[in-house]
């Protein structure tokens, strides 16, 4: 019987001596929930965890694209597409995209995620040449113009990733966990780049048509574990891999909430976690915000819940607002982090 261990994360500044650090970051834990396909087997002390599990849950995560992951990081979204669900068409002109990138950095983005193909439900596939033309020139212009914030390329296509890495990107963010393009793993490994592996059920055109899981938390965990193994077999070391549970990608509201409640389980993969919840449909339906642009408050709430469970990178549209919320959360939860007067 396969067992899984979900650390019960705490962030209080008063920490017991026997607590284990969570991924070398701001959280810690003294107990973990022991899970199986038959259900919960109760809580166990952290000291009773198998040695390898304890190591993966507690070991510091390696920097990614130059970012220290011992504190939460904000990834600003820049969609250079005409049809993304929230901001499609606003930044698909090169000069508008470059200006937006600089604004996001000034607002507090630690890294920028540039995408040239929408992955919203029902979106159509974009030809490779067109996706490269949308993304690589913007990345190159930022690099040549002295833009110092790291850049990620949001793509599922190896040729697009290669062009972006050549242009100056430092991370590949693949929503198919390198399962769409057989050449992606070799491209990432050959260029020594880090990669984010995301879970999705189905493709953008079909993923929200009756998604089904036996156990969504464990199914997503097992999928990501298998994709990490495939990445390692292709020559990508685990310390260059991020994981993303894929909130909203082939999931119902219930699936999304289950993944968010159990998010700390994914630290057991031994990789940093990227969480992308910004303006998504489930936030609108639960929060009563029909328009994507009105979902910033809900996005902040879910993002802070993810930070409380140790997720290291948060992919958002509303960078300034999320950065402000993160500063307040940090000041409250960690002594000497605020401006005490």
CSV table of C-alpha atoms in Angstrom, one decimal:
chain,number,residue,atom,x,y,z
A,1,UNK,CA,0.0,0.0,0.0
A,2,UNK,CA,1.4,3.3,-1.1
A,3,UNK,CA,1.6,5.9,1.7
A,4,UNK,CA,1.5,9.7,1.4
A,5,UNK,CA,2.4,12.3,4.0
A,6,UNK,CA,0.9,15.8,4.3
A,7,UNK,CA,2.7,18.1,6.7
A,8,UNK,CA,0.4,20.2,9.0
A,9,UNK,CA,2.0,23.5,8.3
A,10,UNK,CA,2.4,26.3,10.8
A,11,UNK,CA,4.0,29.7,10.5
A,12,UNK,CA,4.0,31.1,14.0
A,13,UNK,CA,7.2,32.8,15.1
A,14,UNK,CA,7.2,30.7,18.3
A,15,UNK,CA,8.4,27.3,17.1
A,16,UNK,CA,9.0,24.1,19.0
A,17,UNK,CA,12.5,22.8,19.2
A,18,UNK,CA,11.5,19.5,17.5
A,19,UNK,CA,9.7,21.1,14.6
A,20,UNK,CA,11.0,20.4,11.1
A,21,UNK,CA,11.4,23.3,8.6
A,22,UNK,CA,9.1,23.1,5.6
A,23,UNK,CA,11.2,23.1,2.4
A,24,UNK,CA,13.8,25.3,4.1
A,25,UNK,CA,11.3,28.2,4.1
A,26,UNK,CA,9.0,30.2,6.4
A,27,UNK,CA,6.8,27.3,7.5
A,28,UNK,CA,7.4,24.4,9.9
A,29,UNK,CA,5.6,21.3,11.1
A,30,UNK,CA,5.6,18.9,14.0
A,31,UNK,CA,3.0,16.4,12.6
A,32,UNK,CA,1.9,15.1,9.3
A,33,UNK,CA,-1.2,13.4,8.1
A,34,UNK,CA,-0.6,9.8,6.9
A,35,UNK,CA,-2.7,9.1,3.8
A,36,UNK,CA,-3.5,6.2,1.5
A,37,UNK,CA,-5.9,5.4,-1.2
A,38,UNK,CA,-8.2,4.0,1.5
A,39,UNK,CA,-8.3,7.4,3.3
A,40,UNK,CA,-6.6,9.1,6.2
A,41,UNK,CA,-4.6,7.0,8.6
A,42,UNK,CA,-4.3,9.8,11.2
A,43,UNK,CA,-1.6,12.1,12.3
A,44,UNK,CA,2.0,11.1,13.1
A,45,UNK,CA,4.8,13.1,14.8
A,46,UNK,CA,7.3,14.5,12.3
A,47,UNK,CA,10.1,12.6,14.0
A,48,UNK,CA,8.4,9.3,13.0
A,49,UNK,CA,8.4,10.1,9.2
A,50,UNK,CA,10.4,7.8,7.0
A,51,UNK,CA,13.9,9.4,6.5
A,52,UNK,CA,13.5,10.1,2.8
A,53,UNK,CA,10.1,11.7,3.3
A,54,UNK,CA,11.4,13.9,6.1
A,55,UNK,CA,14.3,15.0,3.9
A,56,UNK,CA,12.1,15.9,1.0
A,57,UNK,CA,9.6,17.8,3.1
A,58,UNK,CA,12.2,19.8,5.0
A,59,UNK,CA,15.2,20.3,2.7
A,60,UNK,CA,15.8,23.8,1.3
A,61,UNK,CA,14.8,24.3,-2.3
A,62,UNK,CA,17.5,25.3,-4.7
A,63,UNK,CA,17.2,28.8,-6.3
A,64,UNK,CA,15.3,28.9,-9.6
A,65,UNK,CA,16.2,31.5,-12.2
A,66,UNK,CA,18.3,33.2,-9.6
A,67,UNK,CA,15.5,33.5,-7.1
A,68,UNK,CA,16.0,32.5,-3.5
A,69,UNK,CA,13.0,30.4,-2.5
A,70,UNK,CA,13.3,30.7,1.2
A,71,UNK,CA,10.5,33.4,1.1
A,72,UNK,CA,7.4,33.7,-1.1
A,73,UNK,CA,7.9,35.0,-4.6
A,74,UNK,CA,5.5,36.7,-7.0
A,75,UNK,CA,5.3,35.7,-10.7
A,76,UNK,CA,3.7,38.4,-12.8
A,77,UNK,CA,1.6,37.3,-15.7
A,78,UNK,CA,2.2,38.8,-19.2
A,79,UNK,CA,0.0,37.3,-21.9
A,80,UNK,CA,1.1,38.5,-25.3
A,81,UNK,CA,-2.0,36.9,-26.8
A,82,UNK,CA,-5.3,38.3,-28.3
A,83,UNK,CA,-7.5,35.8,-26.5
A,84,UNK,CA,-6.4,35.0,-22.9
A,85,UNK,CA,-9.3,34.8,-20.5
A,86,UNK,CA,-8.4,37.8,-18.4
A,87,UNK,CA,-6.2,40.3,-20.3
A,88,UNK,CA,-6.2,39.0,-23.9
A,89,UNK,CA,-5.4,41.7,-26.4
A,90,UNK,CA,-4.1,44.3,-23.9
A,91,UNK,CA,-0.4,43.5,-24.3
A,92,UNK,CA,-0.1,41.6,-27.6
A,93,UNK,CA,1.8,44.6,-29.2
A,94,UNK,CA,5.5,44.4,-28.5
A,95,UNK,CA,5.9,47.9,-27.1
A,96,UNK,CA,2.8,47.5,-24.9
A,97,UNK,CA,4.2,44.2,-23.6
A,98,UNK,CA,7.6,45.7,-22.8
A,99,UNK,CA,6.0,48.6,-20.9
A,100,UNK,CA,3.8,46.2,-19.0
A,101,UNK,CA,6.8,44.0,-18.1
A,102,UNK,CA,8.5,47.0,-16.6
A,103,UNK,CA,5.4,48.0,-14.7
A,104,UNK,CA,5.1,44.5,-13.2
A,105,UNK,CA,8.7,44.6,-12.0
A,106,UNK,CA,8.2,48.0,-10.4
A,107,UNK,CA,5.0,46.7,-8.7
A,108,UNK,CA,6.8,43.9,-7.0
A,109,UNK,CA,7.1,40.9,-9.5
A,110,UNK,CA,10.1,38.7,-8.7
A,111,UNK,CA,9.8,36.9,-12.0
A,112,UNK,CA,7.7,37.5,-15.2
A,113,UNK,CA,5.8,34.7,-17.0
A,114,UNK,CA,5.4,35.5,-20.7
A,115,UNK,CA,2.9,33.4,-22.7
A,116,UNK,CA,2.0,33.5,-26.4
A,117,UNK,CA,-0.8,30.9,-26.4
A,118,UNK,CA,-3.9,31.0,-24.3
A,119,UNK,CA,-4.6,28.0,-22.2
A,120,UNK,CA,-8.1,29.1,-21.1
A,121,UNK,CA,-10.9,26.5,-21.4
A,122,UNK,CA,-11.8,26.2,-25.1
A,123,UNK,CA,-8.7,27.9,-26.4
A,124,UNK,CA,-7.4,26.9,-29.8
A,125,UNK,CA,-3.8,25.8,-30.6
A,126,UNK,CA,-1.4,28.5,-31.9
A,127,UNK,CA,1.1,27.6,-34.6
A,128,UNK,CA,4.7,27.4,-33.4
A,129,UNK,CA,6.0,30.2,-35.6
A,130,UNK,CA,3.3,32.6,-34.5
A,131,UNK,CA,3.9,31.8,-30.8
A,132,UNK,CA,7.7,32.4,-31.2
A,133,UNK,CA,7.0,35.7,-33.0
A,134,UNK,CA,4.8,36.8,-30.1
A,135,UNK,CA,7.2,35.9,-27.3
A,136,UNK,CA,10.9,35.7,-28.3
A,137,UNK,CA,11.2,39.3,-29.5
A,138,UNK,CA,9.7,40.7,-26.3
A,139,UNK,CA,12.1,38.6,-24.2
A,140,UNK,CA,15.1,39.7,-26.3
A,141,UNK,CA,14.0,43.4,-26.1
A,142,UNK,CA,13.7,43.2,-22.3
A,143,UNK,CA,17.2,41.6,-22.1
A,144,UNK,CA,18.8,44.1,-24.4
A,145,UNK,CA,17.1,47.0,-22.6
A,146,UNK,CA,18.6,46.0,-19.3
A,147,UNK,CA,15.5,44.4,-17.7
A,148,UNK,CA,16.9,42.5,-14.7
A,149,UNK,CA,13.8,40.7,-13.5
A,150,UNK,CA,14.0,37.0,-14.5
A,151,UNK,CA,11.7,35.8,-17.2
A,152,UNK,CA,9.8,32.6,-17.7
A,153,UNK,CA,8.3,31.3,-20.9
A,154,UNK,CA,4.8,29.8,-20.6
A,155,UNK,CA,4.7,27.2,-23.4
A,156,UNK,CA,4.1,23.6,-24.1
A,157,UNK,CA,6.2,23.6,-27.3
A,158,UNK,CA,9.9,22.8,-27.4
A,159,UNK,CA,10.7,25.1,-30.3
A,160,UNK,CA,9.0,28.0,-28.5
A,161,UNK,CA,10.9,27.2,-25.3
A,162,UNK,CA,14.2,27.0,-27.2
A,163,UNK,CA,13.7,30.4,-28.9
A,164,UNK,CA,12.7,32.0,-25.5
A,165,UNK,CA,15.7,30.5,-23.7
A,166,UNK,CA,18.0,31.8,-26.4
A,167,UNK,CA,16.4,35.2,-26.2
A,168,UNK,CA,17.0,35.3,-22.4
A,169,UNK,CA,14.3,33.4,-20.5
A,170,UNK,CA,15.5,31.6,-17.4
A,171,UNK,CA,12.6,29.1,-16.8
A,172,UNK,CA,10.2,27.0,-18.9
A,173,UNK,CA,6.7,26.8,-17.5
A,174,UNK,CA,5.0,23.9,-19.3
A,175,UNK,CA,1.3,23.4,-18.5
A,176,UNK,CA,1.5,19.8,-19.8
A,177,UNK,CA,4.5,18.8,-17.7
A,178,UNK,CA,6.5,18.1,-20.9
A,179,UNK,CA,3.8,15.6,-22.0
A,180,UNK,CA,2.6,17.5,-25.1
A,181,UNK,CA,5.8,17.9,-27.1
A,182,UNK,CA,8.2,14.9,-27.1
A,183,UNK,CA,11.2,17.2,-27.7
A,184,UNK,CA,10.6,19.4,-24.7
A,185,UNK,CA,12.5,17.4,-22.1
A,186,UNK,CA,15.6,17.2,-24.3
A,187,UNK,CA,15.4,20.9,-25.0
A,188,UNK,CA,15.2,21.8,-21.4
A,189,UNK,CA,17.9,19.4,-20.4
A,190,UNK,CA,20.2,20.5,-23.2
A,191,UNK,CA,20.0,24.1,-22.2
A,192,UNK,CA,20.4,23.4,-18.5
A,193,UNK,CA,17.1,25.3,-17.8
A,194,UNK,CA,14.7,24.8,-14.9
A,195,UNK,CA,11.2,23.7,-15.7
A,196,UNK,CA,7.8,23.9,-14.0
A,197,UNK,CA,5.7,20.7,-14.5
A,198,UNK,CA,2.0,21.3,-14.2
A,199,UNK,CA,-0.9,18.9,-14.0
A,200,UNK,CA,-3.8,19.2,-16.4
A,201,UNK,CA,-6.5,16.8,-17.3
A,202,UNK,CA,-7.2,17.0,-21.0
A,203,UNK,CA,-6.2,19.9,-23.3
A,204,UNK,CA,-7.6,23.5,-23.2
A,205,UNK,CA,-10.3,22.7,-25.7
A,206,UNK,CA,-11.7,19.8,-23.6
A,207,UNK,CA,-10.4,20.0,-20.1
A,208,UNK,CA,-13.5,21.4,-18.4
A,209,UNK,CA,-15.9,18.8,-19.9
A,210,UNK,CA,-16.8,16.6,-16.9
A,211,UNK,CA,-13.3,16.2,-15.3
A,212,UNK,CA,-13.1,13.1,-13.1
A,213,UNK,CA,-10.7,11.7,-10.5
A,214,UNK,CA,-10.6,8.7,-8.2
A,215,UNK,CA,-8.9,10.9,-5.6
A,216,UNK,CA,-7.9,14.3,-7.0
A,217,UNK,CA,-5.2,15.1,-4.4
A,218,UNK,CA,-3.4,11.7,-4.7
A,219,UNK,CA,-4.0,11.4,-8.5
A,220,UNK,CA,-2.4,14.8,-9.1
A,221,UNK,CA,0.5,13.9,-6.8
A,222,UNK,CA,1.1,10.6,-8.5
A,223,UNK,CA,1.0,12.3,-11.9
A,224,UNK,CA,3.6,14.9,-10.9
A,225,UNK,CA,5.7,12.2,-9.3
A,226,UNK,CA,5.8,10.3,-12.6
A,227,UNK,CA,6.6,13.4,-14.6
A,228,UNK,CA,9.4,14.3,-12.3
A,229,UNK,CA,10.8,10.8,-12.8
A,230,UNK,CA,10.5,11.3,-16.6
A,231,UNK,CA,12.3,14.6,-16.3
A,232,UNK,CA,15.1,13.2,-14.3
A,233,UNK,CA,15.5,10.3,-16.8
A,234,UNK,CA,15.9,12.9,-19.5
A,235,UNK,CA,18.7,14.6,-17.6
A,236,UNK,CA,16.9,17.3,-15.7
A,237,UNK,CA,17.9,17.2,-12.0
A,238,UNK,CA,15.2,17.5,-9.3
A,239,UNK,CA,16.6,20.7,-8.0
A,240,UNK,CA,15.8,22.4,-11.4
A,241,UNK,CA,12.1,21.2,-11.3
A,242,UNK,CA,9.1,23.1,-10.0
A,243,UNK,CA,5.6,21.5,-9.7
A,244,UNK,CA,2.2,23.1,-10.1
A,245,UNK,CA,-1.1,21.2,-9.2
A,246,UNK,CA,-2.8,23.0,-12.1
A,247,UNK,CA,-5.7,24.7,-10.3
A,248,UNK,CA,-8.6,25.1,-12.8
A,249,UNK,CA,-7.0,22.8,-15.5
A,250,UNK,CA,-9.5,20.0,-15.8
A,251,UNK,CA,-10.9,20.5,-12.3
A,252,UNK,CA,-14.3,21.3,-10.8
A,253,UNK,CA,-14.7,23.7,-7.9
A,254,UNK,CA,-14.6,20.8,-5.5
A,255,UNK,CA,-11.4,19.5,-7.1
A,256,UNK,CA,-9.8,22.9,-6.8
A,257,UNK,CA,-10.7,23.3,-3.2
A,258,UNK,CA,-9.5,19.8,-2.3
A,259,UNK,CA,-6.1,20.5,-3.9
A,260,UNK,CA,-5.8,23.9,-2.1
A,261,UNK,CA,-6.7,22.3,1.3
A,262,UNK,CA,-4.1,19.6,0.8
A,263,UNK,CA,-1.5,21.7,-1.0
A,264,UNK,CA,1.3,20.9,1.5
A,265,UNK,CA,1.3,17.3,0.4
A,266,UNK,CA,3.2,18.4,-2.8
A,267,UNK,CA,6.2,19.4,-0.7
A,268,UNK,CA,6.8,15.6,-0.5
A,269,UNK,CA,7.9,15.6,-4.1
A,270,UNK,CA,11.0,17.5,-3.1
A,271,UNK,CA,10.5,20.4,-5.5
A,272,UNK,CA,9.4,24.0,-5.1
A,273,UNK,CA,5.7,24.6,-5.7
A,274,UNK,CA,4.3,27.1,-8.2
A,275,UNK,CA,0.6,28.1,-7.6
A,276,UNK,CA,-1.5,29.7,-10.2
A,277,UNK,CA,-5.0,30.8,-9.0
A,278,UNK,CA,-5.2,34.3,-10.3
A,279,UNK,CA,-8.7,35.5,-11.4
A,280,UNK,CA,-9.8,31.9,-12.1
A,281,UNK,CA,-13.4,30.9,-12.6
A,282,UNK,CA,-13.8,29.1,-9.2
A,283,UNK,CA,-12.9,32.4,-7.4
A,284,UNK,CA,-15.6,34.2,-9.4
A,285,UNK,CA,-18.2,31.5,-8.7
A,286,UNK,CA,-17.5,31.3,-5.0
A,287,UNK,CA,-16.8,35.0,-4.5
A,288,UNK,CA,-19.6,36.3,-6.6
A,289,UNK,CA,-17.4,38.0,-9.2
A,290,UNK,CA,-18.6,37.4,-12.7
A,291,UNK,CA,-15.9,39.4,-14.4
A,292,UNK,CA,-12.3,38.2,-14.2
A,293,UNK,CA,-11.0,41.7,-13.5
A,294,UNK,CA,-13.1,41.8,-10.3
A,295,UNK,CA,-11.5,38.7,-8.7
A,296,UNK,CA,-8.4,40.3,-7.2
A,297,UNK,CA,-9.7,40.1,-3.6
A,298,UNK,CA,-10.5,36.4,-4.0
A,299,UNK,CA,-7.1,35.9,-5.7
A,300,UNK,CA,-5.4,37.5,-2.7
A,301,UNK,CA,-7.3,35.3,-0.2
A,302,UNK,CA,-6.4,32.1,-2.1
A,303,UNK,CA,-2.8,33.2,-2.6
A,304,UNK,CA,-2.3,33.9,1.1
A,305,UNK,CA,-3.8,30.4,1.9
A,306,UNK,CA,-1.2,28.9,-0.4
A,307,UNK,CA,1.6,30.9,1.2
A,308,UNK,CA,0.4,29.6,4.6
A,309,UNK,CA,1.0,26.1,3.2
A,310,UNK,CA,4.5,27.0,2.0
A,311,UNK,CA,4.0,27.4,-1.8
A,312,UNK,CA,7.0,29.3,-3.0
A,313,UNK,CA,6.0,31.0,-6.3
A,314,UNK,CA,2.6,32.6,-7.0
A,315,UNK,CA,1.5,33.4,-10.5
A,316,UNK,CA,-0.8,36.5,-10.5
A,317,UNK,CA,-2.1,39.3,-12.7
A,318,UNK,CA,-2.6,41.9,-9.9
A,319,UNK,CA,1.0,42.2,-8.8
A,320,UNK,CA,0.9,45.4,-6.8
A,321,UNK,CA,-2.1,44.3,-4.8
A,322,UNK,CA,-0.8,40.8,-4.1
A,323,UNK,CA,2.6,42.2,-3.1
A,324,UNK,CA,1.0,44.6,-0.6
A,325,UNK,CA,-1.0,41.7,0.8
A,326,UNK,CA,2.1,39.6,1.1
A,327,UNK,CA,4.0,42.4,2.9
A,328,UNK,CA,1.2,42.6,5.5
A,329,UNK,CA,1.0,38.8,5.9
A,330,UNK,CA,4.8,38.6,6.4
A,331,UNK,CA,4.8,41.4,8.9
A,332,UNK,CA,2.0,39.7,11.0
A,333,UNK,CA,3.5,36.2,10.8
A,334,UNK,CA,7.2,36.9,11.3
A,335,UNK,CA,8.7,39.0,14.0
A,336,UNK,CA,10.9,41.9,13.0
A,337,UNK,CA,9.6,41.9,9.4
A,338,UNK,CA,7.3,44.9,9.8
A,339,UNK,CA,8.1,48.5,10.5
A,340,UNK,CA,7.5,48.5,14.2
A,341,UNK,CA,7.1,52.0,15.7
